[in-house]
Amino acid sequence: SAGNGLTKKVLVIGDSLVNAGIITQSMLDIVTGGDVMGLTLLGTRGSGGNKHEGRGGWTIAGYTSNYSDGTYGANPFWKAGAVNFGQYLTDNSIATPDWVFIHLGINDCFSQTDDTACSIVADSAFAKLDVLIASIKAADANVKIGLMIPSPPSADQDSFGLSEALGATR
């Protein structure tokens, strides 16, 4: 009965795993499957009630810089030369979320070929993640933030490379 009668507003920021809408749809399915707490997903991407801020191939650096690509356009949080989550909410008429879930990291380390290089990239990514979190908290200190662990790779050394037609390995 926890959360009975409440509806939580949630924004999910992420890479292709969020962009696919499966993670967010699973959240909606749990709520519509009889959970006593309601859920409203927020964001500028997705369709219907399955909203999010997922962009395939994006990294923590992409969400914390003046980044743009030909598929998804410009970083939605980059405003006037800085990450400004509050302005993003205002510009898109999005209510302040109760929760922001961040599902990033796999693309940051994807091209690294050894643990040392990956550790260097991770240290830089964590500093950038701090910038994003600080901007969310500056918009509203009451927003709770959940960091989602990237999905583990397949047990098969070559499965991603085969499915994506890349020379990438586990």
PDB file of C-alpha atoms in Angstrom, residues 41 49 52 69 93 107 112 114 143 155 167:
ATOM      1  CA  LEU A  41       6.761  10.103 -17.257  1.00  0.00           C
ATOM      2  CA  GLY A  49       2.600   8.616 -21.847  1.00  0.00           C
ATOM      3  CA  HIS A  52      11.853  10.298 -21.651  1.00  0.00           C
ATOM      4  CA  ASP A  69      24.236  15.295 -33.550  1.00  0.00           C
ATOM      5  CA  SER A  93       6.653  23.348 -20.021  1.00  0.00           C
ATOM      6  CA  ASN A 107      28.827   4.712 -24.319  1.00  0.00           C
ATOM      7  CA  GLN A 112      38.126   1.810 -24.396  1.00  0.00           C
ATOM      8  CA  ASP A 114      41.826  -1.640 -21.342  1.00  0.00           C
ATOM      9  CA  VAL A 143      14.242  16.200  -6.690  1.00  0.00           C
ATOM     10  CA  ALA A 155      28.246 -13.418 -22.004  1.00  0.00           C
ATOM     11  CA  GLY A 167      34.213  -5.105 -34.735  1.00  0.00           C
TER      12      GLY A 167
END
